[in-house]
mmCIF file with all atom_site columns, C-alpha atoms in Angstrom:
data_model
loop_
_atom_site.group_PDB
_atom_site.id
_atom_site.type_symbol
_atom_site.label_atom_id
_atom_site.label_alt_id
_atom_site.label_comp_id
_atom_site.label_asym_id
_atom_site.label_entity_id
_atom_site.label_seq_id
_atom_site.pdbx_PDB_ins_code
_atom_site.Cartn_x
_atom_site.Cartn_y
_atom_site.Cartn_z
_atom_site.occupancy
_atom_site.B_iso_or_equiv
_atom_site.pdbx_formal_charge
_atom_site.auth_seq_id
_atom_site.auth_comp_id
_atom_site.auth_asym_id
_atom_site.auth_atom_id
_atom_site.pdbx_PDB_model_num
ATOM 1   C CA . UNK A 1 1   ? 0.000  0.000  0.000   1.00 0.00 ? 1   UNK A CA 1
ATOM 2   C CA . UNK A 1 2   ? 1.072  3.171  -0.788  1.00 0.00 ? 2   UNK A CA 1
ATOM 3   C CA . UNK A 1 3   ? 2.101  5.774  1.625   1.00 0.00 ? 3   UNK A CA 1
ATOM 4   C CA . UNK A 1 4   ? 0.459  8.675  -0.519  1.00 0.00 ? 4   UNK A CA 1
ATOM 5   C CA . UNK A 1 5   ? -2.864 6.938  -2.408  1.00 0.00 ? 5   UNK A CA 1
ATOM 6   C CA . UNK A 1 6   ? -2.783 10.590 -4.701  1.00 0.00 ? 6   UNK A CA 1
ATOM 7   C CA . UNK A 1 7   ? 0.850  10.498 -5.326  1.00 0.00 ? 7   UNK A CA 1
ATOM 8   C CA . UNK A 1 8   ? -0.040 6.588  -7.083  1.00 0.00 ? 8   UNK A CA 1
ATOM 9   C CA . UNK A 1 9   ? -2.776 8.249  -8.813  1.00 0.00 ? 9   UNK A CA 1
ATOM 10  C CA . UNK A 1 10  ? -0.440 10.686 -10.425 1.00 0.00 ? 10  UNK A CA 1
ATOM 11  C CA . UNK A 1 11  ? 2.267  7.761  -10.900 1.00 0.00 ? 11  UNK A CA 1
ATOM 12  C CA . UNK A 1 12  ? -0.384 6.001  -12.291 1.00 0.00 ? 12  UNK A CA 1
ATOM 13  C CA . UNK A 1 13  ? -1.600 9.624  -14.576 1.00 0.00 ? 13  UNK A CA 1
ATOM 14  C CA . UNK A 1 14  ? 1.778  9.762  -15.745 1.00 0.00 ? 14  UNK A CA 1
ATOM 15  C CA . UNK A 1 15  ? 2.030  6.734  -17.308 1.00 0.00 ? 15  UNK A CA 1
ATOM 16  C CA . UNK A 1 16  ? -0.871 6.250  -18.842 1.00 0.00 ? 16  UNK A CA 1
ATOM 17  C CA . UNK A 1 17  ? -0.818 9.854  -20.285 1.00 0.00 ? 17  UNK A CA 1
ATOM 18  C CA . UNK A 1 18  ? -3.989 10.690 -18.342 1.00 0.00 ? 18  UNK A CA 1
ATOM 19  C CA . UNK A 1 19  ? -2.770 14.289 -17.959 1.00 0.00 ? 19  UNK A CA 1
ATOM 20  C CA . UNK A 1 20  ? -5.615 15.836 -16.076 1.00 0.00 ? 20  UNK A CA 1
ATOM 21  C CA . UNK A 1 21  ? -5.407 13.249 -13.059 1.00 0.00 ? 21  UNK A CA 1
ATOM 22  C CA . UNK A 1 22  ? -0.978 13.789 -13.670 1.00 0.00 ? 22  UNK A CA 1
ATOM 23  C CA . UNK A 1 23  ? 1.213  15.097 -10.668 1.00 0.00 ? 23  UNK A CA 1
ATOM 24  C CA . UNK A 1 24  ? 2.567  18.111 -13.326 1.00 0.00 ? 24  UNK A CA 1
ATOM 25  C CA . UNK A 1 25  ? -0.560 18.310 -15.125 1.00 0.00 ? 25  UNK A CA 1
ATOM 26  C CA . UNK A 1 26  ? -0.323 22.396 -16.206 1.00 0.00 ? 26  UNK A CA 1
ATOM 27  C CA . UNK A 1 27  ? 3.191  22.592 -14.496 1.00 0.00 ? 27  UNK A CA 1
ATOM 28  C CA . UNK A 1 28  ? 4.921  23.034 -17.467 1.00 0.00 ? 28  UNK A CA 1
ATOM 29  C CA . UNK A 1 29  ? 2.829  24.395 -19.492 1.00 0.00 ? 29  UNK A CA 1
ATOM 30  C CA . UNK A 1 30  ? 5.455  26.876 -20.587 1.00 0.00 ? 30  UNK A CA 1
ATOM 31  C CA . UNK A 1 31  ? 9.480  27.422 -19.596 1.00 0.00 ? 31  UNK A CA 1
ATOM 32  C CA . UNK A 1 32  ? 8.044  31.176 -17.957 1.00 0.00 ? 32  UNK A CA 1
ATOM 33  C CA . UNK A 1 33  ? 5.557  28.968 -15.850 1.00 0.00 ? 33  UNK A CA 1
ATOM 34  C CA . UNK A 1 34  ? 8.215  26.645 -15.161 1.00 0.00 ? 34  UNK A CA 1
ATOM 35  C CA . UNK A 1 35  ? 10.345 29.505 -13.709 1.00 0.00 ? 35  UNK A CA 1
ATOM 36  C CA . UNK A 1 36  ? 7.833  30.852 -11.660 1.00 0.00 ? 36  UNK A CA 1
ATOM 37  C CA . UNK A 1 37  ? 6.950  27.952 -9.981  1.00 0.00 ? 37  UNK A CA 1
ATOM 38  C CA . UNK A 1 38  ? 10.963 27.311 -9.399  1.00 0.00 ? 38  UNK A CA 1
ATOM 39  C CA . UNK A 1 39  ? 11.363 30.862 -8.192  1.00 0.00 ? 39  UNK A CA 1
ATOM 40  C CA . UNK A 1 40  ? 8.352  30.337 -5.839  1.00 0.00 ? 40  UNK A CA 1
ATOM 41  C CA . UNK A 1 41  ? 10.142 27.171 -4.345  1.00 0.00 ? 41  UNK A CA 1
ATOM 42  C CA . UNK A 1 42  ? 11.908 27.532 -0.940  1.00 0.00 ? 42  UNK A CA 1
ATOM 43  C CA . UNK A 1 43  ? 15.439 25.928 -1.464  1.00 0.00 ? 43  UNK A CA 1
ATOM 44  C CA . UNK A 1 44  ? 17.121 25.941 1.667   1.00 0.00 ? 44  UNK A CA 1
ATOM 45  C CA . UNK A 1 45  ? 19.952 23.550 0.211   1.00 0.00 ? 45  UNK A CA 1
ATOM 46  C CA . UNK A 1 46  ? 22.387 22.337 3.219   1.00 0.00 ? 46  UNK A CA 1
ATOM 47  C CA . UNK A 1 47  ? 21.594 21.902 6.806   1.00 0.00 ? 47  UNK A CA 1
ATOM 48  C CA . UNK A 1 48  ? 23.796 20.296 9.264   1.00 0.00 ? 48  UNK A CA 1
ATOM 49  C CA . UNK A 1 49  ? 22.461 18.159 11.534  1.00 0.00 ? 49  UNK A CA 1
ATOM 50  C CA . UNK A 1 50  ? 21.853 20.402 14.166  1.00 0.00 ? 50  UNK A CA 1
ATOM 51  C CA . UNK A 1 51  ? 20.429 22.841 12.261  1.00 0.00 ? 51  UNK A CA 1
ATOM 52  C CA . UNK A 1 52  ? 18.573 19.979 10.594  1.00 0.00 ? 52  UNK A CA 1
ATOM 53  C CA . UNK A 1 53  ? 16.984 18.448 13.997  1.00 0.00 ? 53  UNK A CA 1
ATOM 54  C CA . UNK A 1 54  ? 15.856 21.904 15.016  1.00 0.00 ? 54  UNK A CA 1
ATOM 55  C CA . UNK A 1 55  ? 13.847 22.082 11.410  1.00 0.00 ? 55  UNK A CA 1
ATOM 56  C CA . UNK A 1 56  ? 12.390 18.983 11.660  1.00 0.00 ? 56  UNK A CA 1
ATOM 57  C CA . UNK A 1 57  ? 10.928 19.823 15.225  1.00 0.00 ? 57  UNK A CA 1
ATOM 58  C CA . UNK A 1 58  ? 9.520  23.459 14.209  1.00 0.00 ? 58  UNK A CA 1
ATOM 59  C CA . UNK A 1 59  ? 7.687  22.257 11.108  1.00 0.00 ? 59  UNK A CA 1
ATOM 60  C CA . UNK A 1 60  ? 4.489  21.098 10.283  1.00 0.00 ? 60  UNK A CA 1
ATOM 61  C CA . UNK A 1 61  ? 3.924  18.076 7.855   1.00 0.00 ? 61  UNK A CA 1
ATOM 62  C CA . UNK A 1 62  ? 7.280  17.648 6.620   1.00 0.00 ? 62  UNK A CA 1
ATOM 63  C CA . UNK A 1 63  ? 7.917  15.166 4.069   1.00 0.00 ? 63  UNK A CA 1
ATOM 64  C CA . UNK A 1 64  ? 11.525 12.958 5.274   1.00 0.00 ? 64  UNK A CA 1
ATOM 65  C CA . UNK A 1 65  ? 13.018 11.418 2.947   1.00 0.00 ? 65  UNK A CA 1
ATOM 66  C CA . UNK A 1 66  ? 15.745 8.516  3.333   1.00 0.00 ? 66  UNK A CA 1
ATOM 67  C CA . UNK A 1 67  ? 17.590 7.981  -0.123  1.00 0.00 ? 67  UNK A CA 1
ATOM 68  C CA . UNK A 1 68  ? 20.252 5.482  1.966   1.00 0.00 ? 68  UNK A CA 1
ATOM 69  C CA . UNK A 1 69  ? 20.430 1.845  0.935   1.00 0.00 ? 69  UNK A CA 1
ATOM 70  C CA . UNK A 1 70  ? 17.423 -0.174 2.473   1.00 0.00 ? 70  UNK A CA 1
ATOM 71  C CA . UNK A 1 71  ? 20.071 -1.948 4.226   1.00 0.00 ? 71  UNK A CA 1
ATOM 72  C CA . UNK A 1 72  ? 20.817 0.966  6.521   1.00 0.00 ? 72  UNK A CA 1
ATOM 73  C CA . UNK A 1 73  ? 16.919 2.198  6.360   1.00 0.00 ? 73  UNK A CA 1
ATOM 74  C CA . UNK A 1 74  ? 16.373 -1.003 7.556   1.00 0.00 ? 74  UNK A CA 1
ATOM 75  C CA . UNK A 1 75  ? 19.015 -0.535 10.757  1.00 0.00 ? 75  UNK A CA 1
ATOM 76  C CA . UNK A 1 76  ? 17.969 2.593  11.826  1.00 0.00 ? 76  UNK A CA 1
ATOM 77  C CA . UNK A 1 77  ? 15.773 5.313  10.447  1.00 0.00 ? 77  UNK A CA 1
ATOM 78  C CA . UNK A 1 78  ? 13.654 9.067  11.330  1.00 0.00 ? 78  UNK A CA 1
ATOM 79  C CA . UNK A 1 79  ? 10.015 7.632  12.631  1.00 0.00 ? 79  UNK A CA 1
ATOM 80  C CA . UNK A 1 80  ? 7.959  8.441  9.112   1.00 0.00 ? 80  UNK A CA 1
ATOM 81  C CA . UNK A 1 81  ? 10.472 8.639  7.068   1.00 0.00 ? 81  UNK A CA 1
ATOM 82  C CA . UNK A 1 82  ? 9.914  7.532  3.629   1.00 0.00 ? 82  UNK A CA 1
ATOM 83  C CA . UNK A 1 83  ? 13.123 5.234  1.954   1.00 0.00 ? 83  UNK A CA 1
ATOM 84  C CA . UNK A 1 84  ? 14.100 5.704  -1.306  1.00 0.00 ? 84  UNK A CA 1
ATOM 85  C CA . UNK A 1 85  ? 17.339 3.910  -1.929  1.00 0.00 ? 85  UNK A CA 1
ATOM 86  C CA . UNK A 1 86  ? 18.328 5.496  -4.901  1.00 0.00 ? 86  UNK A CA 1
ATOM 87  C CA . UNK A 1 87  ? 21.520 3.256  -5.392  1.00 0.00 ? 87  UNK A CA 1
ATOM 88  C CA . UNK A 1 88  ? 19.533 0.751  -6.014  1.00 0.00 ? 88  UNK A CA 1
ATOM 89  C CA . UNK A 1 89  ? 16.750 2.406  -8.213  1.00 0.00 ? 89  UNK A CA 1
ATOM 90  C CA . UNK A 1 90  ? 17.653 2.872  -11.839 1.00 0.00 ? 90  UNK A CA 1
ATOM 91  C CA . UNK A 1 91  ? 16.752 6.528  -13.011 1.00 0.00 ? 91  UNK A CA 1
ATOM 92  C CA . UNK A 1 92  ? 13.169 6.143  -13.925 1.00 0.00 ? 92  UNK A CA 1
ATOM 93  C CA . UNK A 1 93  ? 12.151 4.383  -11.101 1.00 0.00 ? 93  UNK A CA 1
ATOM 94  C CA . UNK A 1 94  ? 14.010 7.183  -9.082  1.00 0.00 ? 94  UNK A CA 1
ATOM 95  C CA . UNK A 1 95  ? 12.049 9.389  -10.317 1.00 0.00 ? 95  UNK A CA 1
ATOM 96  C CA . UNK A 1 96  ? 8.431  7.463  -9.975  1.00 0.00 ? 96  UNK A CA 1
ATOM 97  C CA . UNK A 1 97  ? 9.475  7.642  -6.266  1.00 0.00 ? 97  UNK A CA 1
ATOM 98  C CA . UNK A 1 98  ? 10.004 11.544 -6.424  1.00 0.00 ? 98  UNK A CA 1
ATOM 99  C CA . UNK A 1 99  ? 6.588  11.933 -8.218  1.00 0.00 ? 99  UNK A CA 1
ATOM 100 C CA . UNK A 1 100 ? 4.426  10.517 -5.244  1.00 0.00 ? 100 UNK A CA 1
ATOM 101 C CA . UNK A 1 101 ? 5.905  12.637 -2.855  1.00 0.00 ? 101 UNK A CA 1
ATOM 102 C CA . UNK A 1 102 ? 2.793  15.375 -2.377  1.00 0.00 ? 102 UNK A CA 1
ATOM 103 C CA . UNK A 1 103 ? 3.242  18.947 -3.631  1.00 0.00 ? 103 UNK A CA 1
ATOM 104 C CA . UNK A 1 104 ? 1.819  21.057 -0.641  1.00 0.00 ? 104 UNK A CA 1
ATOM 105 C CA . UNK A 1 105 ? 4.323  19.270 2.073   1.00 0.00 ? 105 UNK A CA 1
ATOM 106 C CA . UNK A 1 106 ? 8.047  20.839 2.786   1.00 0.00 ? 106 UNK A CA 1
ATOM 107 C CA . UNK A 1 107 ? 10.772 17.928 2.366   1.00 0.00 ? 107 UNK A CA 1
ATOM 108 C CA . UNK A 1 108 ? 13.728 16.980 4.108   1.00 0.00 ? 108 UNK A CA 1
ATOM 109 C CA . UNK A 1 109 ? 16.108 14.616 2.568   1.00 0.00 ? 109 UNK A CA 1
ATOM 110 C CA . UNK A 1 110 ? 19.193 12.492 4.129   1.00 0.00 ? 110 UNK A CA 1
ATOM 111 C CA . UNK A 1 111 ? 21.331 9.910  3.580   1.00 0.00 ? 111 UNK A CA 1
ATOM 112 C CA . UNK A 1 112 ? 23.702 8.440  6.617   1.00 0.00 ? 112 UNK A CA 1
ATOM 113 C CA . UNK A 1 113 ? 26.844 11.093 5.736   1.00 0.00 ? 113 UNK A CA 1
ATOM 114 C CA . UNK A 1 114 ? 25.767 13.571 3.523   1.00 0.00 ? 114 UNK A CA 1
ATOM 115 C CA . UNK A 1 115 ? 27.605 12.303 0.849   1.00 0.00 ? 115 UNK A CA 1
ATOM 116 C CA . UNK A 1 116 ? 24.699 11.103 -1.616  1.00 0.00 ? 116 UNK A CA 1
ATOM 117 C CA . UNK A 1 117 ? 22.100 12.975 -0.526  1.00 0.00 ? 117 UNK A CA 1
ATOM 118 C CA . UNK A 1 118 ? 22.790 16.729 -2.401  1.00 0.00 ? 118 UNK A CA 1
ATOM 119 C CA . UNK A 1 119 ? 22.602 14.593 -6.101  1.00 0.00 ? 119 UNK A CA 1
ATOM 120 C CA . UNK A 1 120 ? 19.438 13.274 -5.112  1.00 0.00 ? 120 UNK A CA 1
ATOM 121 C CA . UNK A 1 121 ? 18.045 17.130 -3.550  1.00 0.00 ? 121 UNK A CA 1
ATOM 122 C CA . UNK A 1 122 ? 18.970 18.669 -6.853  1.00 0.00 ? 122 UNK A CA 1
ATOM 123 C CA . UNK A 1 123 ? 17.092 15.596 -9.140  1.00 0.00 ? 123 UNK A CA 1
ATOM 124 C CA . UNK A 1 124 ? 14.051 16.290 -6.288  1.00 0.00 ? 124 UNK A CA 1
ATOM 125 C CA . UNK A 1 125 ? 14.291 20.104 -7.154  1.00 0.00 ? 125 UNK A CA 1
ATOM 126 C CA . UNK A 1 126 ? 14.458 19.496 -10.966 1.00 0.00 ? 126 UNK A CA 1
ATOM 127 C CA . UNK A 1 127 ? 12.223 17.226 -11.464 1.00 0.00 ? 127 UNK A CA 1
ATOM 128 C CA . UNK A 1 128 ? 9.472  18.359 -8.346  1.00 0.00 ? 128 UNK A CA 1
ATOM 129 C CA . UNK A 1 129 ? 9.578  22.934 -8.470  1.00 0.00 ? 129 UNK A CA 1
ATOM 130 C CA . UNK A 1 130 ? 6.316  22.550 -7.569  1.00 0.00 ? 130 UNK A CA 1
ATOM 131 C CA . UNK A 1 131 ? 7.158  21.080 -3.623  1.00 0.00 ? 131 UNK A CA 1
ATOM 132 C CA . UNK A 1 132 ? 7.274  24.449 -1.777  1.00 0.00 ? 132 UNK A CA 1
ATOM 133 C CA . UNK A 1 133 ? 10.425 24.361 0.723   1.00 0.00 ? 133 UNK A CA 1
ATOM 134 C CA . UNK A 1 134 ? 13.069 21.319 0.718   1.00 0.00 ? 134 UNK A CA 1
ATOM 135 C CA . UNK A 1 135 ? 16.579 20.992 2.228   1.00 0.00 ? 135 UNK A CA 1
ATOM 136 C CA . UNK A 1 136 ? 18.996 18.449 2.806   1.00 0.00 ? 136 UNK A CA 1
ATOM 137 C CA . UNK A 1 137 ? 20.986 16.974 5.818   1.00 0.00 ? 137 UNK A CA 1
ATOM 138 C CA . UNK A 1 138 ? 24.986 17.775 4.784   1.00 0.00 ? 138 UNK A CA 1
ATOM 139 C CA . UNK A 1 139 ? 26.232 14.812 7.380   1.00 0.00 ? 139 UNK A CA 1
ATOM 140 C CA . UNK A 1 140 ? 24.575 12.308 9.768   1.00 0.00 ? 140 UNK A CA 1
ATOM 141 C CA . UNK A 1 141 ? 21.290 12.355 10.942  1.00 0.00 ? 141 UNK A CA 1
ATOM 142 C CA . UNK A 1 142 ? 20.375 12.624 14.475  1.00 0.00 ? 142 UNK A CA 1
ATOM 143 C CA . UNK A 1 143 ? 18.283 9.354  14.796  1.00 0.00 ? 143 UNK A CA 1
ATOM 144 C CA . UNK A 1 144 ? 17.680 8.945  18.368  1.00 0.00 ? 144 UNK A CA 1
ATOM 145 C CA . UNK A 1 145 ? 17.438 12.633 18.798  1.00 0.00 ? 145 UNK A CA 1
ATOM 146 C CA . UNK A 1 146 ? 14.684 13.350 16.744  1.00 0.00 ? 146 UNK A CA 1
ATOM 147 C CA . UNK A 1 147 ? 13.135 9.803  17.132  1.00 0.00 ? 147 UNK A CA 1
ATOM 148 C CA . UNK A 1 148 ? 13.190 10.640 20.919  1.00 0.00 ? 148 UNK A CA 1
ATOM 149 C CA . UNK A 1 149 ? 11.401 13.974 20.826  1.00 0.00 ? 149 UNK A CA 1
ATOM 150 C CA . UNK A 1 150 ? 8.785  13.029 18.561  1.00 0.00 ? 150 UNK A CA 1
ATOM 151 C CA . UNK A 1 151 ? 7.342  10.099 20.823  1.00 0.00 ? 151 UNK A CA 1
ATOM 152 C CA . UNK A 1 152 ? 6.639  12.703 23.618  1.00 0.00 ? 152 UNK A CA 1
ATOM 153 C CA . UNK A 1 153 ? 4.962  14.677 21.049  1.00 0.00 ? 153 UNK A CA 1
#
């Protein structure tokens, strides 16, 4: 089951050409469009983890996403998070993942050092202007920090 039954639909919209039901249906209607919507797009870039923690606790319905290995998702992981092990996706199916992800939610993406994580932000701001505010963890994720605070939420 997916985690996001409208981001399938628009999987789904995309692939079948069904362009009124399709996750960029009008987005790119034409390249000034296409700029405005990128201009309109928060792109906070780098955060360390610090900073990164205090972003995650301060904002409301933020999309995480883990593009580590499933392997390390597996070991340890942000409660919600959403994995997408892009090492082990090939290009297209990378970007299927990056399509369900919901347009009106900020994103936060990680990997476990930083080190894969800003190709995948800038393929997530490419591909996705229309996601309002997203940002990246430059080194490792507080875990148990964050996974701490949240269950006394």
């Amino acid at each position: 089951m997916e985690k996001y039954p409208e981001a399938a639909m628009n999987r789904e919209s995309l692939q079948t050409g069904d362009s009124e039901n399709s996750a960029t249906s009008g987005v790119f209607k034409s390249q000034e469009e296409s700029q405005m919507i990128e201009e309109s797009q928060n792109a906070i870039g780098a955060l360390s983890p610090e900073d990164a923690l205090d972003y995650m606790k301060k904002t409301e319905n933020l999309v995480i996403i883990d593009v580590a290995a499933a392997k390390w998702y597996n070991k340890n992981h942000f409660v919600g998070a959403i994995n997408i092990p892009i090492e082990e996706l090939n290009s297209e199916e990378e970007d299927a993942f990056y399509m369900d992800i919901p347009t009106d939610r900020p994103v936060l993406m990680h990997c476990r050092l930083g080190m894969i994580v800003p190709e995948a932000y800038e393929r997530m701001r490419e591909l996705r202007p229309d996601i309002p505010e997203i940002s990246y963890i430059a080194g490792s994720p507080l875990f148990d920090d964050y996974n701490e605070w949240l269950s006394k939420q």
